[in-house]
XYZ file of C-alpha atoms in Angstrom:
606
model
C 46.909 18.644 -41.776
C 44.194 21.393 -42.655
C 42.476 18.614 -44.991
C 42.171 16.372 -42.640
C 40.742 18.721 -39.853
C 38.326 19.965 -42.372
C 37.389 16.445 -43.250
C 36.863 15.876 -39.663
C 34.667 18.661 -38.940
C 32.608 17.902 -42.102
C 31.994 14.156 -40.656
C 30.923 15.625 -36.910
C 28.342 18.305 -39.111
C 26.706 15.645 -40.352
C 26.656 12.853 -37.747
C 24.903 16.305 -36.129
C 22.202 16.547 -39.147
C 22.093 12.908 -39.461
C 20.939 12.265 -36.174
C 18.687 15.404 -35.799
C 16.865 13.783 -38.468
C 16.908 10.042 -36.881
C 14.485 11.940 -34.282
C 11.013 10.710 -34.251
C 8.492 13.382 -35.472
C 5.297 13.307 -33.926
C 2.070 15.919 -33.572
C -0.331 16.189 -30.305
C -2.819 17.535 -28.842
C -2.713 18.855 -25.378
C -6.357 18.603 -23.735
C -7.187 21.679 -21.969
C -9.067 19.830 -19.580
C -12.800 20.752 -18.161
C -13.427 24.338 -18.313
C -16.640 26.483 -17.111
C -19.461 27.933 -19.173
C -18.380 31.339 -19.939
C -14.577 31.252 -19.689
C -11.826 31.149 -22.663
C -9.315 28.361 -22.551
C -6.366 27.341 -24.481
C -5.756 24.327 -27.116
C -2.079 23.626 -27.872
C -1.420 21.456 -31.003
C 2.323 20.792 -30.836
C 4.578 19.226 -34.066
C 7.887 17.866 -32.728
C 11.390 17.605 -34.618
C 9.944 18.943 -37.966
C 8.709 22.256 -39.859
C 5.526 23.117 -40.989
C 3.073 25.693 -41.620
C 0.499 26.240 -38.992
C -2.763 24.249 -38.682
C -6.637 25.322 -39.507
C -8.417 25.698 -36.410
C -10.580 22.687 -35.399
C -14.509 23.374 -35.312
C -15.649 22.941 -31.663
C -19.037 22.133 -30.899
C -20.722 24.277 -27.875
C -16.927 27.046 -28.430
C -16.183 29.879 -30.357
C -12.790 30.588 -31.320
C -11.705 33.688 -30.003
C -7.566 33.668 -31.628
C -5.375 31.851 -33.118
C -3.067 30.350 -33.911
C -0.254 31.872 -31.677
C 2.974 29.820 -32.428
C 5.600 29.288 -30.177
C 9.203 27.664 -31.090
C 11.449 25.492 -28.365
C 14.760 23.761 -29.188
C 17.366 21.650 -27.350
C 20.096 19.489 -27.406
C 22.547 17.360 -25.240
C 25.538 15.976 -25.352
C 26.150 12.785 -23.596
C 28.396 10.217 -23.697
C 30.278 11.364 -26.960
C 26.701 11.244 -28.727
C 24.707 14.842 -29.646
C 21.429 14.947 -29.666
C 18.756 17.802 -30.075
C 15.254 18.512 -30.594
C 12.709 21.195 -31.729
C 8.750 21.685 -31.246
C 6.637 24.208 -32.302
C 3.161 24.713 -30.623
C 0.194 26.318 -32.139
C -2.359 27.554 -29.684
C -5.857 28.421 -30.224
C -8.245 30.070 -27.701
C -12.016 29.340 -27.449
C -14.568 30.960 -25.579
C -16.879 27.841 -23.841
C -20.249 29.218 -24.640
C -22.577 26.399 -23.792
C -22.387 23.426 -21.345
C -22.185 19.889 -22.442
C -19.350 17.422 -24.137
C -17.008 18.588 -26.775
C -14.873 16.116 -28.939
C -11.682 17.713 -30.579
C -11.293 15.961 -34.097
C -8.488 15.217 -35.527
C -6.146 18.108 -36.874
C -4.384 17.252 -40.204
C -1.080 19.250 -40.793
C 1.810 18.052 -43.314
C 5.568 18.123 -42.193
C 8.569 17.015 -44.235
C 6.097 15.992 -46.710
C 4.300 14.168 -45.263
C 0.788 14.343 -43.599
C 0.424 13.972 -39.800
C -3.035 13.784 -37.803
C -3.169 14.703 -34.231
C -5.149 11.966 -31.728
C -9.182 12.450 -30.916
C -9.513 14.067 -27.584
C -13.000 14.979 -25.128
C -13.365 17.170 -22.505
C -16.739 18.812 -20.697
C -18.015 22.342 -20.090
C -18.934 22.779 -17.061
C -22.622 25.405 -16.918
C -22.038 28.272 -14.724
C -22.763 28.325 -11.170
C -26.541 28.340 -9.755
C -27.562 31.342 -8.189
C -27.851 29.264 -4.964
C -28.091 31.526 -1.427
C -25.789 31.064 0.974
C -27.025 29.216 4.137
C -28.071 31.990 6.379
C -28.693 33.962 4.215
C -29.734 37.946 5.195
C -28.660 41.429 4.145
C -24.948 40.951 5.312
C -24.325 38.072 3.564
C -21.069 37.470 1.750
C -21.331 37.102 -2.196
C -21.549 34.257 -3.990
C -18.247 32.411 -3.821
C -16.553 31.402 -7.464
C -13.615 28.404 -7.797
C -11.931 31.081 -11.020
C -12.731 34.351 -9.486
C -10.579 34.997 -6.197
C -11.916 38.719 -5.585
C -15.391 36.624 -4.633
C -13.069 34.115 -2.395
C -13.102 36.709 0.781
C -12.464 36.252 4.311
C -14.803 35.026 6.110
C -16.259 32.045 7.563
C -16.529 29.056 4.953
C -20.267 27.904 3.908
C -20.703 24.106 4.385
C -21.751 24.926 0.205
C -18.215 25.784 -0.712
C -16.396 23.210 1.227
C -17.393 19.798 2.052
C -16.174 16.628 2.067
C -18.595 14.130 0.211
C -18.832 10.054 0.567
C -20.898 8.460 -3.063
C -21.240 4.927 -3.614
C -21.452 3.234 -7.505
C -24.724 1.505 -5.843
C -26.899 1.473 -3.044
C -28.763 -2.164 -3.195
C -26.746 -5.516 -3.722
C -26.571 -8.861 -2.640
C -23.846 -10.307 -0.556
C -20.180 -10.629 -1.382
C -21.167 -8.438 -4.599
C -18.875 -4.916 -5.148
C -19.278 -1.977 -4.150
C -17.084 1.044 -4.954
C -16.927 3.566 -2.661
C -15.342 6.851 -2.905
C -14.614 9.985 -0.678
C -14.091 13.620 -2.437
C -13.506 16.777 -1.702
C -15.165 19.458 -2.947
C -13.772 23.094 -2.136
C -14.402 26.711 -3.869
C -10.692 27.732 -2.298
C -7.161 26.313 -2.911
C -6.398 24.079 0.028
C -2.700 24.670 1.875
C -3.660 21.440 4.144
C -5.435 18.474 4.629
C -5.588 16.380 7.597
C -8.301 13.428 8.289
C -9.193 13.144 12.092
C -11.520 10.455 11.590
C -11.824 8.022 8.892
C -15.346 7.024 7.478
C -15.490 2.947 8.802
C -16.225 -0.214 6.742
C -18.091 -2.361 9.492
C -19.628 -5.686 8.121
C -17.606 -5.290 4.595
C -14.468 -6.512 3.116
C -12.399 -3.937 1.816
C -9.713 -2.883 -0.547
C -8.352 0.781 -1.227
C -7.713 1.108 -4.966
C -4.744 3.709 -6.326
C -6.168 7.258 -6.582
C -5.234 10.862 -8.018
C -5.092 13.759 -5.168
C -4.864 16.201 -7.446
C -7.269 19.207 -7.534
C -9.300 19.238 -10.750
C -12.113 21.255 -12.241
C -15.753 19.174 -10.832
C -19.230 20.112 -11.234
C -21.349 18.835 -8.232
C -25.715 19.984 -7.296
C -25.704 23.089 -9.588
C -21.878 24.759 -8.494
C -18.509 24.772 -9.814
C -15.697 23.256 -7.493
C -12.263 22.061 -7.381
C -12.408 18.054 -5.990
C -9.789 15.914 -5.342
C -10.080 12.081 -4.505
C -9.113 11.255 -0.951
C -9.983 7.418 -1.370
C -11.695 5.233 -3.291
C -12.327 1.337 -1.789
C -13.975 -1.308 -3.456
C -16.187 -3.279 -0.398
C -17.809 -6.641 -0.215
C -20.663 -6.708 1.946
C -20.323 -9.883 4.596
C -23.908 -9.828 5.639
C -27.335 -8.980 4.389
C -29.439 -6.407 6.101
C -28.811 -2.545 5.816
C -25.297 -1.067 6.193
C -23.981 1.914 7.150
C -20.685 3.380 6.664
C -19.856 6.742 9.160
C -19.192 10.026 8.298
C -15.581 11.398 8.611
C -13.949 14.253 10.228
C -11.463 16.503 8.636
C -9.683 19.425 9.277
C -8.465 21.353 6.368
C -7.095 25.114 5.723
C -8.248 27.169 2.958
C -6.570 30.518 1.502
C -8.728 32.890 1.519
C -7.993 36.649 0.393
C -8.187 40.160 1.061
C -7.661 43.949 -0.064
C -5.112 45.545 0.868
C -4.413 49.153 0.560
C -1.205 49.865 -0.893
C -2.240 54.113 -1.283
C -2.507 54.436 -4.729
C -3.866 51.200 -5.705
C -4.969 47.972 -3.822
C -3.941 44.272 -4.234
C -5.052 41.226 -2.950
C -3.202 39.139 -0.124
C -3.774 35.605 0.819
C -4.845 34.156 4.140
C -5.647 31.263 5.770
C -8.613 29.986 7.761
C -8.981 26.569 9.460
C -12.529 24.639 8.688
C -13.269 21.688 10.806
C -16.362 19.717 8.498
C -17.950 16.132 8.819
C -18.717 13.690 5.610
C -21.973 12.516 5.315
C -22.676 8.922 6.081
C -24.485 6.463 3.993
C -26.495 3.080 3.707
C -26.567 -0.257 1.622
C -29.251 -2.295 1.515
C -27.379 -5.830 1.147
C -29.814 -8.716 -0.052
C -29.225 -12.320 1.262
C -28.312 -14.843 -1.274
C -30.783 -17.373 -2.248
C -32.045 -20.035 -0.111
C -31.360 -22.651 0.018
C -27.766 -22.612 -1.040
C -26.215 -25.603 -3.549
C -23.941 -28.240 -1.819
C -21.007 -27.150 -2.417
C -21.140 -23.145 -2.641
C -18.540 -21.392 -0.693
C -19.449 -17.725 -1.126
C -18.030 -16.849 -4.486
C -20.048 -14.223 -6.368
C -19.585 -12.973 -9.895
C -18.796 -15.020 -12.887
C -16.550 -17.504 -12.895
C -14.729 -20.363 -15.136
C -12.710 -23.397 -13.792
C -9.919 -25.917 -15.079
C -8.211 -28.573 -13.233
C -4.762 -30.044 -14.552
C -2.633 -33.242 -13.064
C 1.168 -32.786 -12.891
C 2.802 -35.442 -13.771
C -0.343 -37.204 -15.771
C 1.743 -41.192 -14.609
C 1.569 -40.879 -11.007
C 4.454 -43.249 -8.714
C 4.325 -44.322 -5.716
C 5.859 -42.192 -2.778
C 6.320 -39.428 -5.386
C 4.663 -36.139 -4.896
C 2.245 -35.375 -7.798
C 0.426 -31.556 -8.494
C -3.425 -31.397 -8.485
C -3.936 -27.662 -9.285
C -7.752 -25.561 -9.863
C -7.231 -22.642 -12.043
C -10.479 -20.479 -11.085
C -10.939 -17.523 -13.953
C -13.392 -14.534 -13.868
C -15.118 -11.481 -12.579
C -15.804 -11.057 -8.624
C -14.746 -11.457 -5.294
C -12.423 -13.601 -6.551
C -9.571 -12.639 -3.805
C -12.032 -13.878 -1.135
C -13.175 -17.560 -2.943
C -12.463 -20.646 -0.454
C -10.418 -23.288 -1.871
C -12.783 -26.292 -2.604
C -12.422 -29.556 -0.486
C -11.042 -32.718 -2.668
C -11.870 -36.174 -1.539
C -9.099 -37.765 -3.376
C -8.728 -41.609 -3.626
C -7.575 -44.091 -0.476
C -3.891 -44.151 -0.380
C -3.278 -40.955 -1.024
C -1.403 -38.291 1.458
C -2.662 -34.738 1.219
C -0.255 -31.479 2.019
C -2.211 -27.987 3.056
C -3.374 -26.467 -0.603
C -1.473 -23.560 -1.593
C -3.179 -20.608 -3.332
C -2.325 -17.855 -5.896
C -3.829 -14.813 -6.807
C -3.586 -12.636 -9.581
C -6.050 -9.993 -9.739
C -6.279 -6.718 -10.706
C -9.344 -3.436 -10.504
C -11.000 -3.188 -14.075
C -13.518 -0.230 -13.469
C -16.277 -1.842 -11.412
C -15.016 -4.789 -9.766
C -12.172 -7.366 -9.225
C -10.841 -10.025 -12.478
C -8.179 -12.346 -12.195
C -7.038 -15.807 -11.265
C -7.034 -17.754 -8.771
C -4.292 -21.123 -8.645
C -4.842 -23.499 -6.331
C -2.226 -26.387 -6.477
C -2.888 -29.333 -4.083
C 0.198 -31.987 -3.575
C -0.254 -35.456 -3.524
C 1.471 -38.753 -2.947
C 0.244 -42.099 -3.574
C 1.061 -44.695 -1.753
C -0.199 -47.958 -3.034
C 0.083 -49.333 -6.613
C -2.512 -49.867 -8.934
C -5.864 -47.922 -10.583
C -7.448 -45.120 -8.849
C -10.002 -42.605 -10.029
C -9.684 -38.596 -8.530
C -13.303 -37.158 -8.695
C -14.969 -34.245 -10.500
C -14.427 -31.162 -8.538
C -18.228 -29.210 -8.315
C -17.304 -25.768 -8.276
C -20.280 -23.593 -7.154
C -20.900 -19.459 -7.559
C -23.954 -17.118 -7.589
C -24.585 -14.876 -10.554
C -25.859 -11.899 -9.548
C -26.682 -10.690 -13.401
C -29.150 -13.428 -13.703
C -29.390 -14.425 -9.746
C -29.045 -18.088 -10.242
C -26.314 -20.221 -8.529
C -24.284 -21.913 -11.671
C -22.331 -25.089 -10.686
C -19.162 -26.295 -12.825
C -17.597 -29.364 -12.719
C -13.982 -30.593 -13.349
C -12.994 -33.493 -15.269
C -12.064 -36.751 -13.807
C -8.673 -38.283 -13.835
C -8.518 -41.945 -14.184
C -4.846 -43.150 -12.996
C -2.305 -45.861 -13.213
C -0.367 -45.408 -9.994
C 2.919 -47.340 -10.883
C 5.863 -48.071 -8.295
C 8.026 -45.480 -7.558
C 12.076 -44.987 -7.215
C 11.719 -45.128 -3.389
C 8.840 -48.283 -3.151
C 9.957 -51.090 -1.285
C 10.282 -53.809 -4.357
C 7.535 -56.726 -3.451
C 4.712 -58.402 -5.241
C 2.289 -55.713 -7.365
C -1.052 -55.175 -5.197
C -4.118 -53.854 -6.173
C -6.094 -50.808 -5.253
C -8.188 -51.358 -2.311
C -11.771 -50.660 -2.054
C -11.821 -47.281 0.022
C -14.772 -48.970 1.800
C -12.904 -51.555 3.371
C -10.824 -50.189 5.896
C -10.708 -53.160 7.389
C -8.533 -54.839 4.684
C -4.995 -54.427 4.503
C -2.163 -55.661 2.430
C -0.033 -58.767 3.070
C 3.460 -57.868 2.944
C 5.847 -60.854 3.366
C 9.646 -60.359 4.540
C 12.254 -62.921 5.587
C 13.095 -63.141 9.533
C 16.191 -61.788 10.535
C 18.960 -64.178 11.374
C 19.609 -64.465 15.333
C 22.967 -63.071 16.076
C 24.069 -64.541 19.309
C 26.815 -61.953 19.868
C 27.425 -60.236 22.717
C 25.079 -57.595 24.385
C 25.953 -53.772 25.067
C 23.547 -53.316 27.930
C 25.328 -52.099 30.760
C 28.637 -50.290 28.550
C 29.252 -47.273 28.660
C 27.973 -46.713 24.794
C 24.482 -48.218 25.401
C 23.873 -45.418 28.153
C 25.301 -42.431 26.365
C 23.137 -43.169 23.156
C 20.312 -43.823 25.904
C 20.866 -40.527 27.866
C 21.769 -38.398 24.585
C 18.072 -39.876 22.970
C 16.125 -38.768 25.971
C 17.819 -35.373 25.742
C 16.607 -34.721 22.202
C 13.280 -36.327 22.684
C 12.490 -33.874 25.479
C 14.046 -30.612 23.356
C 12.087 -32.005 20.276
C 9.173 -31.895 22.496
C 9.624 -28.956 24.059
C 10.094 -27.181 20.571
C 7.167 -28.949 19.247
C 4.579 -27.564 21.869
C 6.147 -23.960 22.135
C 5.359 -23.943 18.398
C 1.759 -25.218 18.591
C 0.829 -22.595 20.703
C 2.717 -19.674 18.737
C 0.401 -21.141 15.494
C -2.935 -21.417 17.674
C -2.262 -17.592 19.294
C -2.938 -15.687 16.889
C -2.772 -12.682 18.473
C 1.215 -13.879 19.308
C 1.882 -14.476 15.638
C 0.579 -10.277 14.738
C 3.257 -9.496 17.234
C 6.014 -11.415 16.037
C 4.779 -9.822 12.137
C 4.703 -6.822 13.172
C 7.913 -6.138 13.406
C 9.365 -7.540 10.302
C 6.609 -5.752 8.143
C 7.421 -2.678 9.595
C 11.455 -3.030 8.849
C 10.135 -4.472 5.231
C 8.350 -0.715 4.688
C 11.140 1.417 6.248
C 13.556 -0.203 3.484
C 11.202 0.451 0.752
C 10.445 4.246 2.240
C 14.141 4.735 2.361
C 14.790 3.597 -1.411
C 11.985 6.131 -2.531
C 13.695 8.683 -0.249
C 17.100 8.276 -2.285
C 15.391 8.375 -5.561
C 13.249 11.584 -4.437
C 10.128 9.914 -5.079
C 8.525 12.106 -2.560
C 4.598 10.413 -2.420
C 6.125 6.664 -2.225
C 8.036 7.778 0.491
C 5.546 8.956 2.503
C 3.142 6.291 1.389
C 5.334 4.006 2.740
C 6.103 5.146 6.088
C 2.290 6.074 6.451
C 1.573 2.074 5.357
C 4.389 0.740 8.125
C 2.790 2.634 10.863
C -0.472 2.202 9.996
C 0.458 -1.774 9.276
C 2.179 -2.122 12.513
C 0.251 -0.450 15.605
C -2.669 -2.319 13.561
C -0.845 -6.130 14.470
C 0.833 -4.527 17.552
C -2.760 -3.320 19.173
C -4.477 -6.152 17.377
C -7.358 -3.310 16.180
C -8.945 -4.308 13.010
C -8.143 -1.957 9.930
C -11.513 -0.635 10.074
C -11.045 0.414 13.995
C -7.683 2.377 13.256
C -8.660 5.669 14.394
C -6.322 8.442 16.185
C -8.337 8.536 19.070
C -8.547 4.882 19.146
C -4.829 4.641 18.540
C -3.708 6.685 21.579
C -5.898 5.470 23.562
C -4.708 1.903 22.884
C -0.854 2.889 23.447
C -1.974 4.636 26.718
C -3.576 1.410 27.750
C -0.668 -0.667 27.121
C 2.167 1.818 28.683
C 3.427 3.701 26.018
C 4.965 7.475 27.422
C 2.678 10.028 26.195
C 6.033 11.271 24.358
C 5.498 8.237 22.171
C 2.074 8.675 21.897
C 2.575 12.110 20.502
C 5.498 10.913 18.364
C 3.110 8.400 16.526
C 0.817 10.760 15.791
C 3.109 13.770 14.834
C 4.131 11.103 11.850
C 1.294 10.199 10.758
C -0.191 13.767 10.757
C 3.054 14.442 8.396
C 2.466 11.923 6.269
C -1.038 13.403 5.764
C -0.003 16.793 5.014
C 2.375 15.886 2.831
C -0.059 15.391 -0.112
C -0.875 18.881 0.298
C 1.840 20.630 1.039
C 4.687 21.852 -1.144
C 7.771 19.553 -1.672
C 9.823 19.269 1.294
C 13.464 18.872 1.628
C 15.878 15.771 1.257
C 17.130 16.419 5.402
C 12.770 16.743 6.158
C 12.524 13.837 4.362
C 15.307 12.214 6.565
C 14.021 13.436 10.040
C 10.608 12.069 9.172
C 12.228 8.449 8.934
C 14.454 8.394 11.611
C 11.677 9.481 13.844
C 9.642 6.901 12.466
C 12.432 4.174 13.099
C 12.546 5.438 16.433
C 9.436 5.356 17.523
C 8.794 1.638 16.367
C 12.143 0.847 18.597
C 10.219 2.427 21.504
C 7.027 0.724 20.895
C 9.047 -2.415 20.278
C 10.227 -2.632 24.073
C 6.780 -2.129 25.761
C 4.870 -5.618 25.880
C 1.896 -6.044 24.997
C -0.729 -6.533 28.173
């Protein structure tokens, strides 16, 4: 019995060793970021799940290494599922000293572990130079020191210069043509830690096309007109300019609290305490001078601006009569390539023609919009015999070299054969599209006379009658009720508005069961948002809090809902700001939300 425990406990040691040494090994860098002129910062190297000695410090250009290395050891391990597992690291920090401004590249570290030798990846960061002695606005005898982002003894009470804290609107250019991309982006840039952010008014996109891209609202070291700050992106939206002529987008209005802080006496020695002050600031607003596209315009352009390719495919190649066929476009490139009209086919004389359907994949690549774009047109011949579909011109302006470039598809030539479904009779010939006034001779055999009896006047020939009228007149009825709910479009937001709304909630709630705190109120910010937009049929660009209220007031809403609406969205604002909230905060958030849409639900539209 004791050998056989022993053995045992020999086997679980080294499945233990075994599998510590299955673990991958690997040795990083850490980046430390963008620092300022003038200030030391740390660089961690860090060698996982191995043993080695300690690094040579890298050579920094524009640094000087102050100490180093100081090593630090972590280890853990789990046990899950009847399987151990564990890890170690070991970091090695060095600290630098930034002494001069400008771009530093970390080389590669070499160190060797378990015998064998391990580089660490290239990484770049800036240093930022040291504030301008800039004066304060206003500046007299009593005026407050120089404010610092690092230095919180200089970060005093007192009101906030428009220098320190500022909320800033830059665009990648200011002078395209039309339909060409724009990206435009909204900072802020603040000398104090923020506790809360709320937007009041957001800048507008008049005369532009526009798409918010993902951003980052984290707080990160920025250098901006000679000073140091702390910026965070509030949004970033790539725009296509609809008309030529100058364009302006408006300023913003924000209102944000800072912590500031202040001395306190505590009798033998004095610390500093935080407190916060309320700063209500404006963006600045900014032009585009949008140039007109070329006259005159090539037959056959339909706005699309960038660079493009096109293919065309058939699907099946043998087309059959009464059989639906696939004509599909497969437009590739760079541009507004979301916003390209699907080109008109004139396809041969005997053909039926279904409403094109179009897919798009795109995706942001830095600058502007690349993807595809599938449009697949069905088809269904009618008529034996040859027929030719056309070359599809496919038109698009070039900004780079300002030239309209025209592309061209190639032409099918088909042998339309008789389907499962065609009526078997003698094989006919295209016909000339030209001659409309030519048609087919179909022969058929007369039926045979049946000198029966009649049913007019039974009781069977008047139900069928009476039961036929009935479902003409509902067919009828349903038919027209459903031409006007697809030719009021204003109807058709309200009966989407809804059902979006419900589609966000459930995807707000999943992200609230998995704690993902930002999807969750990303979500329930894009549902409101989404649906007083179709429910007060305001354009995106239009949806304003003022506007908003004013809108619900308009069409009956209680000023309890009014204030409900706009309680949530103010919460889903702060919540980028503010610390993590609770699972129930979470919770009372949507419900509230869910509420309020049932109350906004029951008041009709005017």
């Amino acid at each position: 019995m004791m050998v056989k425990r022993f053995t045992i406990l020999i086997s679980v040691l080294l499945s233990i060793a075994l599998h510590g040494i299955a673990q991958d090994v690997s040795f990083s860098v850490n980046s430390p970021g963008n620092v300022i002129q003038g200030r030391n910062f740390s660089l961690t190297f860090r060698l996982k799940n191995a043993q080695a000695a300690a690094p040579k410090a890298p050579q920094l250009p524009h640094c000087e290494l102050i100490y180093g290395p100081a090593t630090s050891t972590m280890a853990s391990s789990s046990y899950i599922n009847g399987q151990m597992t564990s890890s170690t690291s070991i970091d090695y920090t060095f600290t630098f000293r930034a002494i001069e401004p400008g771009k530093v590249t970390v080389p590669p570290v070499t160190i060797t572990a378990n015998g064998k030798q391990m580089k660490s990846q290239e990484i770049t960061f800036t240093i930022f130079p040291m504030d301008s002695d800039t004066p304060q606005q206003g500046s007299s005898a009593n005026q407050r020191p120089q404010v610092h982002v690092d230095d919180i003894n200089t970060q005093t009470p007192g009101p906030v210069s428009p220098q320190d804290l500022f909320v800033h609107i830059s665009l990648s250019r200011d002078k395209v043509y039309e339909q060409e991309p724009i990206i435009a982006s909204i900072k802020v840039y603040t000398k104090f830690r923020i506790s809360s952010f709320l937007a009041n008014t957001q800048p507008s996109f008049d005369g532009f096309m526009s798409e918010e891209l993902p951003v980052n609202n984290e707080l990160t070291p920025d250098h901006f007109n000679g000073q140091n700050y702390y910026s965070a992106e509030l949004k970033k939206v790539i725009i296509y300019p609809q008309k030529s002529g100058k364009l302006s987008i408006t300023s913003g209005k924000y209102d944000i609290t800072v912590v500031q802080y202040e001395n306190v006496s505590m009798g033998f020695f004095t610390t500093r305490q935080p407190v916060e002050r309320k700063v209500v600031t404006s963006s600045n607003s900014v032009s585009i001078n949008v140039l007109p596209l070329p006259e005159p315009k090539p037959a056959g352009f339909n706005g699309a601006v960038g660079k493009f390719s096109i293919e065309s495919s058939l699907s099946p190649e043998r087309l059959l009569t009464n059989e639906a066929a696939t004509y599909s476009l497969t437009i590739k490139g760079t541009g507004n390539i979301k916003y390209i009209t699907e080109p008109e086919i004139e396809f041969p004389h005997g053909f039926d023609e279904y409403t094109p359907r179009k897919e798009i994949d795109a995706a942001f690549n830095g600058s502007n919009m690349t993807g595809t774009a599938k449009i697949d047109y069905t088809i269904v011949p009618q008529e034996m015999g040859k027929a030719v579909i056309p070359s599809v011109p496919f038109v698009y302006f070039n900004p780079s070299t300002k030239e309209y470039v025209t592309l061209s598809t190639k032409e099918y030539n088909v042998n339309i054969g008789r389907g499962a479904n065609a009526p078997a009779s003698v094989e006919q010939k295209a016909i000339d599209k030209s001659m409309s006034d030519i048609l087919h001779i179909k022969s058929q055999h007369a039926p045979a006379i049946d000198t029966g009896h009649y049913v007019f006047n039974t009781f069977l020939y008047w139900a069928i009658y009476i039961i036929s009228i009935i479902v003409l007149v509902t067919i009828i009825v349903i038919y027209r009720k459903q031409m006007r709910l697809n030719s009021d479009l204003r109807r058709r937001q309200l009966a989407r508005a809804n059902k979006e709304a419900r589609r966000r909630f459930k995807m707000a709630k999943d992200a609230m069961s998995s704690q993902k705190r930002d999807i969750f109120y990303e979500e329930i910010s894009k549902a409101l948002w989404g649906y007083l937009g179709d429910k007060l049929g305001i354009p995106a660009s239009q949806l304003l809090r003022d506007n908003i209220s004013q809108q619900l007031s308009d069409i009956g809403a209680q000023q309890a809902t009014i204030n409900s609406v706009i309680d949530i969205i103010d919460q889903c604002e702060m919540a980028r700001f503010t610390p993590v909230q609770s699972e129930n905060e979470m919770d009372n958030v949507y419900n509230e939300a869910i509420n309020t849409v049932k109350q906004l639900e029951n008041i009709k539209s005017k």
